[in-house]
């Protein structure tokens, strides 16, 4: 099965979060996921949280990737894949910081500390693993039934959901 992968380099600047959201919206539309679909907004929020964590908490540049299993090059969905649509989207953010992601306990009026809680609540699966001198944090969102249950999950990833 083919996997369409798109990626964007993100500078270590909080303003990059907005650019990442705009980039992701255009790529989702090109993959056949409509802007009016609830999964589109879920993915944009997840991307926003993961990119924010990468640039704010590490101070390092990052790479944002979106992977669409069952999609052919150019965004077309492979014939016979779940009625002609991509059912699972994977989002990955890699950075060069060795510091692992850490859940924080946000209090009522705190303006931060909820990112990984949002990821845990919105993603169907998520986790992270070390990669070289840095790390890769990932999440998957199913549009319907899962196309590949854990197909992207690395053997040694620490997952937080079954």
GROMACS .gro file of N, CA and C in nm:
model
  486
    1UNK      N    1   0.084  -0.118   0.000
    1UNK     CA    2   0.000   0.000   0.000
    1UNK      C    3   0.088   0.124   0.000
    2UNK      N    4   0.052   0.222  -0.079
    2UNK     CA    5   0.128   0.346  -0.087
    2UNK      C    6   0.094   0.437   0.029
    3UNK      N    7   0.192   0.517   0.070
    3UNK     CA    8   0.174   0.618   0.174
    3UNK      C    9   0.222   0.750   0.117
    4UNK      N   10   0.134   0.847   0.111
    4UNK     CA   11   0.171   0.981   0.068
    4UNK      C   12   0.225   1.054   0.190
    5UNK      N   13   0.345   1.108   0.178
    5UNK     CA   14   0.408   1.181   0.287
    5UNK      C   15   0.438   1.322   0.242
    6UNK      N   16   0.401   1.419   0.325
    6UNK     CA   17   0.431   1.559   0.299
    6UNK      C   18   0.502   1.614   0.421
    7UNK      N   19   0.600   1.701   0.400
    7UNK     CA   20   0.668   1.756   0.516
    7UNK      C   21   0.703   1.902   0.498
    8UNK      N   22   0.720   1.967   0.612
    8UNK     CA   23   0.750   2.110   0.618
    8UNK      C   24   0.855   2.133   0.725
    9UNK      N   25   0.956   2.211   0.695
    9UNK     CA   26   1.054   2.249   0.795
    9UNK      C   27   1.000   2.368   0.873
   10UNK      N   28   1.016   2.360   1.005
   10UNK     CA   29   0.963   2.462   1.096
   10UNK      C   30   1.080   2.526   1.169
   11UNK      N   31   1.091   2.658   1.159
   11UNK     CA   32   1.197   2.729   1.232
   11UNK      C   33   1.162   2.737   1.380
   12UNK      N   34   1.260   2.762   1.463
   12UNK     CA   35   1.241   2.771   1.608
   12UNK      C   36   1.185   2.909   1.644
   13UNK      N   37   1.063   2.934   1.601
   13UNK     CA   38   0.996   3.062   1.620
   13UNK      C   39   0.848   3.034   1.641
   14UNK      N   40   0.790   3.082   1.751
   14UNK     CA   41   0.647   3.056   1.776
   14UNK      C   42   0.554   3.101   1.663
   15UNK      N   43   0.597   3.198   1.582
   15UNK     CA   44   0.514   3.242   1.469
   15UNK      C   45   0.500   3.131   1.365
   16UNK      N   46   0.588   3.032   1.368
   16UNK     CA   47   0.582   2.921   1.274
   16UNK      C   48   0.459   2.834   1.296
   17UNK      N   49   0.399   2.839   1.414
   17UNK     CA   50   0.282   2.756   1.442
   17UNK      C   51   0.168   2.793   1.347
   18UNK      N   52   0.145   2.921   1.328
   18UNK     CA   53   0.041   2.965   1.235
   18UNK      C   54   0.071   2.924   1.092
   19UNK      N   55   0.197   2.934   1.053
   19UNK     CA   56   0.236   2.891   0.918
   19UNK      C   57   0.215   2.741   0.901
   20UNK      N   58   0.244   2.664   1.005
   20UNK     CA   59   0.223   2.519   0.999
   20UNK      C   60   0.075   2.486   0.985
   21UNK      N   61  -0.011   2.559   1.055
   21UNK     CA   62  -0.156   2.536   1.042
   21UNK      C   63  -0.203   2.566   0.901
   22UNK      N   64  -0.159   2.677   0.844
   22UNK     CA   65  -0.200   2.712   0.706
   22UNK      C   66  -0.151   2.607   0.606
   23UNK      N   67  -0.025   2.566   0.621
   23UNK     CA   68   0.032   2.463   0.534
   23UNK      C   69  -0.049   2.334   0.545
   24UNK      N   70  -0.079   2.292   0.667
   24UNK     CA   71  -0.152   2.167   0.688
   24UNK      C   72  -0.293   2.174   0.628
   25UNK      N   73  -0.362   2.286   0.644
   25UNK     CA   74  -0.496   2.300   0.585
   25UNK      C   75  -0.491   2.277   0.434
   26UNK      N   76  -0.393   2.337   0.370
   26UNK     CA   77  -0.385   2.321   0.224
   26UNK      C   78  -0.352   2.178   0.185
   27UNK      N   79  -0.269   2.111   0.263
   27UNK     CA   80  -0.235   1.973   0.233
   27UNK      C   81  -0.351   1.877   0.261
   28UNK      N   82  -0.427   1.905   0.365
   28UNK     CA   83  -0.545   1.821   0.393
   28UNK      C   84  -0.644   1.831   0.278
   29UNK      N   85  -0.667   1.952   0.231
   29UNK     CA   86  -0.760   1.970   0.119
   29UNK      C   87  -0.712   1.892  -0.003
   30UNK      N   88  -0.582   1.894  -0.028
   30UNK     CA   89  -0.526   1.822  -0.141
   30UNK      C   90  -0.531   1.671  -0.125
   31UNK      N   91  -0.547   1.623  -0.002
   31UNK     CA   92  -0.552   1.478   0.021
   31UNK      C   93  -0.694   1.424   0.013
   32UNK      N   94  -0.792   1.512  -0.005
   32UNK     CA   95  -0.930   1.468  -0.012
   32UNK      C   96  -1.006   1.483   0.118
   33UNK      N   97  -0.944   1.540   0.220
   33UNK     CA   98  -1.013   1.566   0.346
   33UNK      C   99  -1.069   1.707   0.338
   34UNK      N  100  -1.201   1.718   0.339
   34UNK     CA  101  -1.267   1.846   0.325
   34UNK      C  102  -1.250   1.935   0.447
   35UNK      N  103  -1.242   2.065   0.424
   35UNK     CA  104  -1.226   2.162   0.533
   35UNK      C  105  -1.343   2.158   0.630
   36UNK      N  106  -1.459   2.111   0.582
   36UNK     CA  107  -1.577   2.107   0.667
   36UNK      C  108  -1.588   1.978   0.748
   37UNK      N  109  -1.496   1.885   0.727
   37UNK     CA  110  -1.499   1.760   0.803
   37UNK      C  111  -1.443   1.783   0.943
   38UNK      N  112  -1.507   1.728   1.045
   38UNK     CA  113  -1.456   1.744   1.182
   38UNK      C  114  -1.312   1.696   1.197
   39UNK      N  115  -1.274   1.593   1.124
   39UNK     CA  116  -1.138   1.541   1.136
   39UNK      C  117  -1.035   1.645   1.092
   40UNK      N  118  -1.072   1.733   1.000
   40UNK     CA  119  -0.978   1.836   0.954
   40UNK      C  120  -0.942   1.930   1.069
   41UNK      N  121  -1.041   1.978   1.142
   41UNK     CA  122  -1.013   2.068   1.255
   41UNK      C  123  -0.939   1.996   1.366
   42UNK      N  124  -0.970   1.868   1.387
   42UNK     CA  125  -0.898   1.790   1.488
   42UNK      C  126  -0.751   1.781   1.451
   43UNK      N  127  -0.724   1.751   1.325
   43UNK     CA  128  -0.585   1.741   1.281
   43UNK      C  129  -0.512   1.874   1.292
   44UNK      N  130  -0.579   1.983   1.258
   44UNK     CA  131  -0.516   2.115   1.267
   44UNK      C  132  -0.482   2.147   1.412
   45UNK      N  133  -0.572   2.115   1.504
   45UNK     CA  134  -0.544   2.139   1.646
   45UNK      C  135  -0.426   2.054   1.694
   46UNK      N  136  -0.423   1.928   1.654
   46UNK     CA  137  -0.312   1.841   1.693
   46UNK      C  138  -0.179   1.893   1.637
   47UNK      N  139  -0.180   1.934   1.512
   47UNK     CA  140  -0.060   1.990   1.450
   47UNK      C  141  -0.015   2.114   1.526
   48UNK      N  142  -0.109   2.200   1.559
   48UNK     CA  143  -0.079   2.321   1.633
   48UNK      C  144  -0.013   2.288   1.768
   49UNK      N  145  -0.066   2.192   1.838
   49UNK     CA  146  -0.010   2.154   1.969
   49UNK      C  147   0.129   2.094   1.955
   50UNK      N  148   0.147   2.001   1.861
   50UNK     CA  149   0.277   1.935   1.848
   50UNK      C  150   0.385   2.031   1.800
   51UNK      N  151   0.351   2.119   1.706
   51UNK     CA  152   0.450   2.216   1.658
   51UNK      C  153   0.481   2.317   1.769
   52UNK      N  154   0.379   2.361   1.842
   52UNK     CA  155   0.403   2.453   1.953
   52UNK      C  156   0.498   2.391   2.054
   53UNK      N  157   0.471   2.266   2.091
   53UNK     CA  158   0.559   2.199   2.187
   53UNK      C  159   0.702   2.195   2.135
   54UNK      N  160   0.718   2.164   2.008
   54UNK     CA  161   0.853   2.153   1.952
   54UNK      C  162   0.926   2.286   1.955
   55UNK      N  163   0.865   2.393   1.909
   55UNK     CA  164   0.938   2.520   1.899
   55UNK      C  165   0.945   2.596   2.030
   56UNK      N  166   0.843   2.586   2.114
   56UNK     CA  167   0.842   2.662   2.239
   56UNK      C  168   0.923   2.591   2.348
   57UNK      N  169   0.903   2.462   2.363
   57UNK     CA  170   0.967   2.391   2.474
   57UNK      C  171   1.108   2.342   2.444
   58UNK      N  172   1.146   2.335   2.317
   58UNK     CA  173   1.282   2.292   2.286
   58UNK      C  174   1.368   2.407   2.235
   59UNK      N  175   1.307   2.508   2.176
   59UNK     CA  176   1.384   2.617   2.117
   59UNK      C  177   1.461   2.574   1.993
   60UNK      N  178   1.424   2.459   1.937
   60UNK     CA  179   1.494   2.403   1.821
   60UNK      C  180   1.402   2.403   1.699
   61UNK      N  181   1.461   2.404   1.578
   61UNK     CA  182   1.379   2.385   1.459
   61UNK      C  183   1.323   2.243   1.460
   62UNK      N  184   1.221   2.221   1.379
   62UNK     CA  185   1.155   2.090   1.374
   62UNK      C  186   1.112   2.061   1.231
   63UNK      N  187   1.066   1.938   1.211
   63UNK     CA  188   1.008   1.899   1.083
   63UNK      C  189   0.870   1.842   1.112
   64UNK      N  190   0.771   1.895   1.043
   64UNK     CA  191   0.632   1.848   1.052
   64UNK      C  192   0.606   1.759   0.933
   65UNK      N  193   0.550   1.641   0.959
   65UNK     CA  194   0.513   1.548   0.850
   65UNK      C  195   0.368   1.507   0.867
   66UNK      N  196   0.301   1.492   0.752
   66UNK     CA  197   0.168   1.430   0.749
   66UNK      C  198   0.178   1.311   0.655
   67UNK      N  199   0.124   1.199   0.700
   67UNK     CA  200   0.128   1.076   0.620
   67UNK      C  201  -0.014   1.027   0.599
   68UNK      N  202  -0.043   0.992   0.474
   68UNK     CA  203  -0.176   0.947   0.434
   68UNK      C  204  -0.164   0.809   0.372
   69UNK      N  205  -0.187   0.701   0.449
   69UNK     CA  206  -0.179   0.567   0.390
   69UNK      C  207  -0.292   0.547   0.290
   70UNK      N  208  -0.261   0.481   0.182
   70UNK     CA  209  -0.361   0.454   0.079
   70UNK      C  210  -0.369   0.564  -0.025
   71UNK      N  211  -0.293   0.671  -0.006
   71UNK     CA  212  -0.295   0.780  -0.103
   71UNK      C  213  -0.179   0.764  -0.199
   72UNK      N  214  -0.202   0.796  -0.323
   72UNK     CA  215  -0.097   0.790  -0.425
   72UNK      C  216  -0.030   0.926  -0.433
   73UNK      N  217   0.082   0.931  -0.502
   73UNK     CA  218   0.150   1.058  -0.522
   73UNK      C  219   0.054   1.155  -0.589
   74UNK      N  220   0.059   1.280  -0.549
   74UNK     CA  221  -0.031   1.380  -0.603
   74UNK      C  222  -0.158   1.392  -0.522
   75UNK      N  223  -0.173   1.311  -0.417
   75UNK     CA  224  -0.287   1.324  -0.329
   75UNK      C  225  -0.405   1.236  -0.363
   76UNK      N  226  -0.404   1.171  -0.480
   76UNK     CA  227  -0.516   1.086  -0.517
   76UNK      C  228  -0.520   0.963  -0.427
   77UNK      N  229  -0.638   0.922  -0.392
   77UNK     CA  230  -0.653   0.805  -0.307
   77UNK      C  231  -0.651   0.680  -0.394
   78UNK      N  232  -0.575   0.581  -0.350
   78UNK     CA  233  -0.563   0.458  -0.427
   78UNK      C  234  -0.698   0.389  -0.441
   79UNK      N  235  -0.720   0.331  -0.555
   79UNK     CA  236  -0.847   0.263  -0.582
   79UNK      C  237  -0.869   0.150  -0.482
   80UNK      N  238  -0.990   0.137  -0.437
   80UNK     CA  239  -1.027   0.028  -0.347
   80UNK      C  240  -0.992   0.053  -0.202
   81UNK      N  241  -0.942   0.170  -0.168
   81UNK     CA  242  -0.907   0.198  -0.029
   81UNK      C  243  -1.026   0.263   0.039
   82UNK      N  244  -1.091   0.187   0.124
   82UNK     CA  245  -1.200   0.237   0.209
   82UNK      C  246  -1.297   0.325   0.131
   83UNK      N  247  -1.346   0.276   0.021
   83UNK     CA  248  -1.443   0.352  -0.056
   83UNK      C  249  -1.385   0.476  -0.119
   84UNK      N  250  -1.253   0.477  -0.146
   84UNK     CA  251  -1.192   0.590  -0.216
   84UNK      C  252  -1.155   0.705  -0.126
   85UNK      N  253  -1.122   0.679   0.001
   85UNK     CA  254  -1.080   0.789   0.087
   85UNK      C  255  -0.974   0.740   0.185
   86UNK      N  256  -0.893   0.834   0.231
   86UNK     CA  257  -0.792   0.805   0.331
   86UNK      C  258  -0.862   0.798   0.466
   87UNK      N  259  -0.841   0.690   0.541
   87UNK     CA  260  -0.909   0.674   0.669
   87UNK      C  261  -0.823   0.703   0.790
   88UNK      N  262  -0.692   0.697   0.780
   88UNK     CA  263  -0.604   0.726   0.892
   88UNK      C  264  -0.501   0.828   0.847
   89UNK      N  265  -0.483   0.930   0.928
   89UNK     CA  266  -0.380   1.030   0.900
   89UNK      C  267  -0.283   1.029   1.016
   90UNK      N  268  -0.156   1.027   0.983
   90UNK     CA  269  -0.053   1.031   1.087
   90UNK      C  270   0.017   1.166   1.079
   91UNK      N  271   0.040   1.226   1.193
   91UNK     CA  272   0.113   1.352   1.205
   91UNK      C  273   0.238   1.323   1.287
   92UNK      N  274   0.351   1.370   1.240
   92UNK     CA  275   0.477   1.352   1.313
   92UNK      C  276   0.549   1.486   1.321
   93UNK      N  277   0.613   1.510   1.434
   93UNK     CA  278   0.700   1.625   1.449
   93UNK      C  279   0.832   1.574   1.506
   94UNK      N  280   0.940   1.601   1.434
   94UNK     CA  281   1.073   1.562   1.482
   94UNK      C  282   1.151   1.688   1.516
   95UNK      N  283   1.235   1.676   1.617
   95UNK     CA  284   1.324   1.787   1.652
   95UNK      C  285   1.457   1.729   1.699
   96UNK      N  286   1.552   1.816   1.725
   96UNK     CA  287   1.686   1.771   1.761
   96UNK      C  288   1.711   1.778   1.911
   97UNK      N  289   1.609   1.807   1.989
   97UNK     CA  290   1.624   1.811   2.134
   97UNK      C  291   1.609   1.671   2.192
   98UNK      N  292   1.700   1.634   2.281
   98UNK     CA  293   1.693   1.503   2.345
   98UNK      C  294   1.591   1.501   2.459
   99UNK      N  295   1.541   1.619   2.497
   99UNK     CA  296   1.446   1.626   2.608
   99UNK      C  297   1.313   1.562   2.567
  100UNK      N  298   1.267   1.462   2.644
  100UNK     CA  299   1.141   1.394   2.607
  100UNK      C  300   1.020   1.484   2.632
  101UNK      N  301   0.910   1.457   2.562
  101UNK     CA  302   0.788   1.532   2.591
  101UNK      C  303   0.743   1.499   2.733
  102UNK      N  304   0.686   1.598   2.801
  102UNK     CA  305   0.646   1.578   2.940
  102UNK      C  306   0.509   1.640   2.962
  103UNK      N  307   0.421   1.561   3.018
  103UNK     CA  308   0.290   1.615   3.055
  103UNK      C  309   0.309   1.707   3.175
  104UNK      N  310   0.239   1.818   3.169
  104UNK     CA  311   0.243   1.912   3.280
  104UNK      C  312   0.103   1.920   3.341
  105UNK      N  313   0.098   1.954   3.464
  105UNK     CA  314  -0.031   1.967   3.534
  105UNK      C  315  -0.072   2.114   3.534
  106UNK      N  316  -0.164   2.149   3.446
  106UNK     CA  317  -0.210   2.287   3.438
  106UNK      C  318  -0.316   2.312   3.544
  107UNK      N  319  -0.306   2.425   3.608
  107UNK     CA  320  -0.407   2.469   3.705
  107UNK      C  321  -0.510   2.553   3.629
  108UNK      N  322  -0.619   2.583   3.693
  108UNK     CA  323  -0.733   2.651   3.632
  108UNK      C  324  -0.705   2.763   3.534
  109UNK      N  325  -0.627   2.864   3.574
  109UNK     CA  326  -0.605   2.980   3.487
  109UNK      C  327  -0.472   2.976   3.413
  110UNK      N  328  -0.398   2.867   3.424
  110UNK     CA  329  -0.270   2.857   3.354
  110UNK      C  330  -0.293   2.868   3.203
  111UNK      N  331  -0.201   2.935   3.135
  111UNK     CA  332  -0.214   2.951   2.991
  111UNK      C  333  -0.142   2.842   2.913
  112UNK      N  334  -0.073   2.754   2.980
  112UNK     CA  335  -0.004   2.644   2.914
  112UNK      C  336  -0.016   2.517   2.996
  113UNK      N  337   0.042   2.411   2.944
  113UNK     CA  338   0.045   2.286   3.018
  113UNK      C  339  -0.065   2.188   2.983
  114UNK      N  340  -0.139   2.215   2.876
  114UNK     CA  341  -0.249   2.126   2.838
  114UNK      C  342  -0.228   2.055   2.705
  115UNK      N  343  -0.116   2.083   2.640
  115UNK     CA  344  -0.094   2.033   2.504
  115UNK      C  345  -0.102   1.882   2.492
  116UNK      N  346  -0.027   1.810   2.572
  116UNK     CA  347  -0.027   1.665   2.560
  116UNK      C  348  -0.159   1.605   2.608
  117UNK      N  349  -0.228   1.673   2.698
  117UNK     CA  350  -0.362   1.626   2.738
  117UNK      C  351  -0.458   1.637   2.620
  118UNK      N  352  -0.447   1.745   2.543
  118UNK     CA  353  -0.529   1.760   2.422
  118UNK      C  354  -0.494   1.652   2.321
  119UNK      N  355  -0.366   1.628   2.301
  119UNK     CA  356  -0.324   1.525   2.207
  119UNK      C  357  -0.381   1.390   2.251
  120UNK      N  358  -0.371   1.359   2.379
  120UNK     CA  359  -0.421   1.232   2.431
  120UNK      C  360  -0.573   1.220   2.411
  121UNK      N  361  -0.643   1.329   2.428
  121UNK     CA  362  -0.788   1.326   2.415
  121UNK      C  363  -0.839   1.324   2.272
  122UNK      N  364  -0.762   1.381   2.180
  122UNK     CA  365  -0.810   1.394   2.041
  122UNK      C  366  -0.757   1.287   1.947
  123UNK      N  367  -0.635   1.239   1.971
  123UNK     CA  368  -0.576   1.141   1.881
  123UNK      C  369  -0.626   1.001   1.915
  124UNK      N  370  -0.634   0.917   1.813
  124UNK     CA  371  -0.669   0.777   1.837
  124UNK      C  372  -0.551   0.700   1.894
  125UNK      N  373  -0.431   0.740   1.856
  125UNK     CA  374  -0.308   0.682   1.907
  125UNK      C  375  -0.202   0.791   1.906
  126UNK      N  376  -0.111   0.787   1.999
  126UNK     CA  377   0.002   0.878   1.996
  126UNK      C  378   0.116   0.822   2.078
  127UNK      N  379   0.234   0.875   2.054
  127UNK     CA  380   0.351   0.833   2.130
  127UNK      C  381   0.473   0.908   2.082
  128UNK      N  382   0.587   0.865   2.127
  128UNK     CA  383   0.711   0.928   2.085
  128UNK      C  384   0.824   0.827   2.100
  129UNK      N  385   0.933   0.854   2.032
  129UNK     CA  386   1.054   0.773   2.046
  129UNK      C  387   1.175   0.858   2.012
  130UNK      N  388   1.286   0.817   2.066
  130UNK     CA  389   1.412   0.886   2.036
  130UNK      C  390   1.451   0.858   1.892
  131UNK      N  391   1.512   0.957   1.831
  131UNK     CA  392   1.557   0.943   1.693
  131UNK      C  393   1.687   1.021   1.679
  132UNK      N  394   1.795   0.949   1.662
  132UNK     CA  395   1.925   1.015   1.656
  132UNK      C  396   1.951   1.087   1.788
  133UNK      N  397   1.986   1.215   1.779
  133UNK     CA  398   2.008   1.293   1.901
  133UNK      C  399   1.880   1.360   1.949
  134UNK      N  400   1.772   1.344   1.874
  134UNK     CA  401   1.646   1.409   1.910
  134UNK      C  402   1.534   1.310   1.932
  135UNK      N  403   1.415   1.348   1.887
  135UNK     CA  404   1.298   1.263   1.907
  135UNK      C  405   1.195   1.287   1.799
  136UNK      N  406   1.101   1.194   1.790
  136UNK     CA  407   0.986   1.204   1.701
  136UNK      C  408   0.862   1.182   1.786
  137UNK      N  409   0.771   1.277   1.784
  137UNK     CA  410   0.642   1.258   1.850
  137UNK      C  411   0.538   1.246   1.740
  138UNK      N  412   0.444   1.155   1.757
  138UNK     CA  413   0.350   1.126   1.649
  138UNK      C  414   0.210   1.106   1.707
  139UNK      N  415   0.113   1.123   1.620
  139UNK     CA  416  -0.025   1.087   1.655
  139UNK      C  417  -0.096   1.042   1.529
  140UNK      N  418  -0.198   0.961   1.547
  140UNK     CA  419  -0.280   0.913   1.436
  140UNK      C  420  -0.426   0.943   1.467
  141UNK      N  421  -0.497   0.982   1.362
  141UNK     CA  422  -0.640   1.010   1.372
  141UNK      C  423  -0.710   0.928   1.266
  142UNK      N  424  -0.811   0.854   1.307
  142UNK     CA  425  -0.891   0.773   1.215
  142UNK      C  426  -1.012   0.853   1.171
  143UNK      N  427  -1.039   0.851   1.042
  143UNK     CA  428  -1.159   0.915   0.988
  143UNK      C  429  -1.280   0.828   1.010
  144UNK      N  430  -1.261   0.700   1.004
  144UNK     CA  431  -1.368   0.603   1.022
  144UNK      C  432  -1.304   0.486   1.093
  145UNK      N  433  -1.320   0.368   1.037
  145UNK     CA  434  -1.248   0.253   1.091
  145UNK      C  435  -1.102   0.266   1.057
  146UNK      N  436  -1.012   0.215   1.141
  146UNK     CA  437  -0.870   0.230   1.113
  146UNK      C  438  -0.829   0.156   0.986
  147UNK      N  439  -0.752   0.223   0.902
  147UNK     CA  440  -0.701   0.162   0.780
  147UNK      C  441  -0.589   0.063   0.815
  148UNK      N  442  -0.497   0.108   0.898
  148UNK     CA  443  -0.388   0.024   0.946
  148UNK      C  444  -0.384   0.043   1.096
  149UNK      N  445  -0.418  -0.053   1.171
  149UNK     CA  446  -0.413  -0.039   1.315
  149UNK      C  447  -0.267  -0.040   1.360
  150UNK      N  448  -0.217   0.077   1.396
  150UNK     CA  449  -0.079   0.088   1.441
  150UNK      C  450   0.024   0.062   1.334
  151UNK      N  451  -0.012   0.079   1.209
  151UNK     CA  452   0.079   0.045   1.099
  151UNK      C  453   0.207   0.126   1.102
  152UNK      N  454   0.201   0.248   1.152
  152UNK     CA  455   0.320   0.333   1.153
  152UNK      C  456   0.397   0.321   1.283
  153UNK      N  457   0.336   0.261   1.383
  153UNK     CA  458   0.393   0.261   1.516
  153UNK      C  459   0.527   0.187   1.519
  154UNK      N  460   0.632   0.257   1.556
  154UNK     CA  461   0.761   0.192   1.565
  154UNK      C  462   0.761   0.088   1.677
  155UNK      N  463   0.842  -0.011   1.663
  155UNK     CA  464   0.845  -0.121   1.758
  155UNK      C  465   0.871  -0.073   1.901
  156UNK      N  466   0.949   0.032   1.917
  156UNK     CA  467   0.988   0.074   2.051
  156UNK      C  468   0.922   0.204   2.096
  157UNK      N  469   0.818   0.246   2.030
  157UNK     CA  470   0.750   0.370   2.070
  157UNK      C  471   0.677   0.349   2.201
  158UNK      N  472   0.676   0.453   2.280
  158UNK     CA  473   0.601   0.450   2.405
  158UNK      C  474   0.463   0.504   2.375
  159UNK      N  475   0.365   0.419   2.369
  159UNK     CA  476   0.230   0.464   2.338
  159UNK      C  477   0.152   0.483   2.467
  160UNK      N  478   0.055   0.571   2.460
  160UNK     CA  479  -0.024   0.603   2.577
  160UNK      C  480  -0.167   0.554   2.566
  161UNK      N  481  -0.199   0.491   2.456
  161UNK     CA  482  -0.334   0.439   2.434
  161UNK      C  483  -0.321   0.305   2.366
  162UNK      N  484  -0.419   0.221   2.386
  162UNK     CA  485  -0.419   0.090   2.320
  162UNK      C  486  -0.472   0.101   2.181
   0.00000   0.00000   0.00000
